[in-house]
Amino acid sequence: MADPKPRSSNRLARLLVLGVLFHVVYSWSIFDIYFRSPLVHGMTPVEAPQPAPASRLVLFVADGLRADKLFEKQLDRAPFLKDIVMNTGSFGISRTHVPTESRPGHVALIAGFYEDVSAVTKGWKHNPVEFDSVFNESRKTWSFGSPDILPMFADGASDKHRVETFMYPPEFEDFAEKDASMLDTWVFDKVDEFFENAQKNQTTLDLLRSDKIVFFLHLLGLDTNGHAHRPYSKEYLNNIQLVDSGIKRFVENWDAFFNHDGKTAYVFTADHGMSNRGNHGDGNPDNTETPLIAWGAGIAGPDRKNAVVDSYSIDWGLDKLKRVDVNQADVAPLMSTLIGIPYPMNSVGELPLAYLNNTAHYKAEAAFRNARQILRQFFVKQESKRSTELYFEPFPFLLNHEALIQEIQGLIAKDLMDTAIEKSQELAKLCIEGLRYYQIYDWLFLRGMISVGYLGWIANSLLFVFKNYAGYSFGAIEEDGRDRKMVTYGAAVFFAAFSAFMYMKQSHPNYYLYIAFLVYLWAQVFKERRFAWTLITSNLKSGAWMINFSKGALYIVGLEILVCSYFAREILTPALIVAGIVWPMLTPESFQRNNAGIVWYWRISCIGTSIFLMLPVEFDEDMRLVTLGGILILVSGIFAAYFLPLYAQAKLPGTKSRSKNLNEDKAPPAVIMLQLLVIFLSIVIVNDTSSRLKAKKGLPLLNQVASWLILASCAAIPMMDSVKEGQHYLRRLVVIYLSFAPVFILLSISYEALFYFCFSQTLLSWLLMERQLYSETSEPLGNDYADVTKRVTRSSSKAASSASNSDDASFRFLTTNDLRTATIFLFLINVAFFGTGNIASVASFTIDSVYRFFTVFNPFLMAALVIVKMWVPFFLLSAVFGVVSRSIRLPAFSLFLLVLSTTDVMTLNFFFLVRDDGSWLEIGTTISHFIIASSFIVFQIVLFSVGHFLVGRVLIPEVRLKKD
């Protein structure tokens, strides 16, 4: 009979590849369903009413400025802007959209729509789809500031000469060597230089004297100082004062240049805010609430008759004035109206009339034209959807839109301006609702397809696990080749029919991928229907079906608890404490009595690690905690270096064999001594670098080079210290633990290194508990287990056999008891996720730690280092998990596949919890949860691969049972 191993290995490889591709594709489904780009083309722009109140517009964007930091009672740091608010202009809060990043914020401000997240694939610097903007509709725009922002509006202009840019070099965006406020000083100085040169250029002078022109000043200093020093630092607050004085100087020079003609409108705002950790990106109010101040031509002055009194105004001492809050996209139609240019074609902003100082007729006409511009988008979207639907259901509330338009025109003609404005605003809101209606037109179809696809993956992978690793062979069931072919043909016909249906709907290409995976997965399940039915009936006939069902239900409950932990990481603290205390109590008394040391080690390490899950994710740099964590890691490494040789020399109490490699030399292994030296250097370097950065002396080149070399060594040492035959698993785990420690120390700013130490102790105690518990409670391997050796032994088992002193390299089947091990593994993954931050929130991870490696702004390299820091605990967990699996005699992929097959239960939870309404915090959080859960399969495959590489061939001696 042919050896089944190659066939089984091929099936396993296909399943893993399928899992990766499936989850990568389906992770993107959230954007196809909820956030597909709203851009529509083929429209004629609607021009703002004439004559325009202003000839020119100046837009100041203070990148990263929080509303509260400008408007709070200590506004004396910005006396010029305070005077504008109190005596000259109008003000309010501009609420941004997630993700609260610079590019989407500027697109909303200047183009009036919330950009598709696909822009992130180009770094949010280049336009994935060209769009209209205020700058593009202007006669001429001059822009000054960052090379990260200005090019996207210049490159996207219909006339390349319409938008002129003046940018400083990228290396100016340094977080350490210079005060970032110099970026704003550069902008103001560059504007002064521009006006000096303009006096000598008649063409430029003529353009400046014309109408419909825009000046854009992008002020990045606040964002850079916020990242480097936090938004409550003196650097950030002083930068506000610098911006205020710079704007004052600019306005004085500008008005003098134009002879105080009163034809300039000024708008001051921000693209996003800044969290207390110096980050942004999520929907926290600190990130979404930005200031908006407008003054000059066409802008209403302060309104003291209709003051807004709420917690914001009271806290800011502005409760005597009317505050006009807007959505960020509303700023674009406001700017277009002020200088009388066409509204950006894809703008969905609603004109905030309270900011305008003009006649009632002008306001009514402006509101009507703003509504007509959104209505044109609605018409294009409606006709596009009508042309692709077999059974089209139009938006019911705009079926009689012509009558509403005529009514508004009649009201304006009759001089009933207030009513006309109300009707125009009603029309605009209906148009926005209609755009959303067509945006979510296919939701039911898409959500149903994605849900069935995930269920198909769960069913298919579970059947694979049961058939290959759980001992359910059912040899009497023979595969019917003809039946399987018929299923394949049926699936092909089904896919062809669905593809034709989607082609008629002109569906996005992604939809074909979704249905292809769905059809393939359920075809595979249908091919195994006889096996599945026999599996169900055999369990129902057995007397243990209720117990197995209960264990499975408890496993699902555990997954649901993990779902809850994404919303409140503190849930993991009592759960970890309970696991530490209760699990040993459920073991046999003999086990507790014989292994009291291991039990208490597990309990103490769980309680110690649980503390970190209660600590705040927002914290300042505290080098004392970093140093303490580094010292504990160093001491634990010295302890391991001393006792490892003795451990082997003493024939490892509790084991049947000793490690040859450790027994050859009583001295500590040289590689461990080298690692201890690297850890010591890391502690010294991180303290020296931190002190120099605080003193604003910059990042020393020597420290920078040393940090990069240490980072490289952390990856090189585990690979160079190749896994030789007979290498003891504890030696290998110590090497891995000490290899990752230096990079974690260098990337720590507070308690992270302490977490790494405590988490590592929890992993080691878990390993010792599982090994000892299995050895004392498992039954001897019998004939059934000998049979599984032939069917499920993999290439890794051959290596494990050669590395072991035991002649018995048999593996066993999975049982329902292994659900406990899978649950603990998933639980520890979540502990690693949330130990030092909230992985579902971009703003919960600080980038301060990357300043030990470089200080010039580079978002992708910064993100890469932060991800490396996040992944370090998982690499250690994957190595321990690999040893656990082999210690309890499970094939290399069995326990891993069990976890892989069931975690999409969490994904489906998050899929139906995704929101596209409510607060931006809720929207952003639910999106993050789903993407993390759906990508979890890919993450686990990477983890398992790393773990298999790190510990795939180490010696794992059998545990010798202690006699009572």
mmCIF file of N, CA and C in Angstrom, residues 37 40 196 230 286 368 479 493 503 536 655 658 729 820 871:
data_model
loop_
_atom_site.group_PDB
_atom_site.id
_atom_site.type_symbol
_atom_site.label_atom_id
_atom_site.label_comp_id
_atom_site.label_asym_id
_atom_site.label_seq_id
_atom_site.Cartn_x
_atom_site.Cartn_y
_atom_site.Cartn_z
ATOM 1 N N SER A 37 -15.219 53.719 -2.463
ATOM 2 C CA SER A 37 -15.071 55.138 -2.791
ATOM 3 C C SER A 37 -16.360 55.731 -3.349
ATOM 4 N N VAL A 40 -17.890 59.929 -7.986
ATOM 5 C CA VAL A 40 -18.634 59.752 -9.234
ATOM 6 C C VAL A 40 -18.110 60.790 -10.232
ATOM 7 N N GLU A 196 8.476 89.327 -1.754
ATOM 8 C CA GLU A 196 9.602 90.156 -2.196
ATOM 9 C C GLU A 196 9.916 89.903 -3.665
ATOM 10 N N ARG A 230 4.534 65.245 22.821
ATOM 11 C CA ARG A 230 3.158 65.165 23.316
ATOM 12 C C ARG A 230 2.458 66.529 23.186
ATOM 13 N N ASP A 286 -9.954 63.484 20.919
ATOM 14 C CA ASP A 286 -8.715 64.254 20.851
ATOM 15 C C ASP A 286 -8.164 64.316 19.434
ATOM 16 N N PHE A 368 -28.981 76.800 -2.040
ATOM 17 C CA PHE A 368 -29.622 76.084 -3.136
ATOM 18 C C PHE A 368 -28.583 75.506 -4.098
ATOM 19 N N GLU A 479 -14.188 6.837 -0.964
ATOM 20 C CA GLU A 479 -14.427 8.013 -1.784
ATOM 21 C C GLU A 479 -14.985 7.595 -3.141
ATOM 22 N N VAL A 493 -20.607 25.241 -12.544
ATOM 23 C CA VAL A 493 -21.826 25.825 -13.115
ATOM 24 C C VAL A 493 -22.362 26.928 -12.209
ATOM 25 N N TYR A 503 -21.589 40.097 -13.602
ATOM 26 C CA TYR A 503 -21.155 40.830 -14.794
ATOM 27 C C TYR A 503 -22.254 41.788 -15.254
ATOM 28 N N ILE A 536 -21.085 12.968 12.693
ATOM 29 C CA ILE A 536 -22.154 13.453 13.572
ATOM 30 C C ILE A 536 -22.906 12.283 14.197
ATOM 31 N N THR A 655 13.296 13.827 34.313
ATOM 32 C CA THR A 655 13.367 13.404 32.915
ATOM 33 C C THR A 655 14.143 12.116 32.809
ATOM 34 N N ARG A 658 19.442 13.135 29.220
ATOM 35 C CA ARG A 658 20.131 14.413 29.357
ATOM 36 C C ARG A 658 20.555 14.911 27.973
ATOM 37 N N TYR A 729 15.586 21.645 24.613
ATOM 38 C CA TYR A 729 14.568 22.651 24.321
ATOM 39 C C TYR A 729 14.689 23.871 25.220
ATOM 40 N N ARG A 820 -8.572 22.741 25.734
ATOM 41 C CA ARG A 820 -8.029 23.586 26.798
ATOM 42 C C ARG A 820 -6.709 24.216 26.376
ATOM 43 N N TRP A 871 5.416 42.340 17.552
ATOM 44 C CA TRP A 871 5.508 40.935 17.192
ATOM 45 C C TRP A 871 6.457 40.142 18.087
#
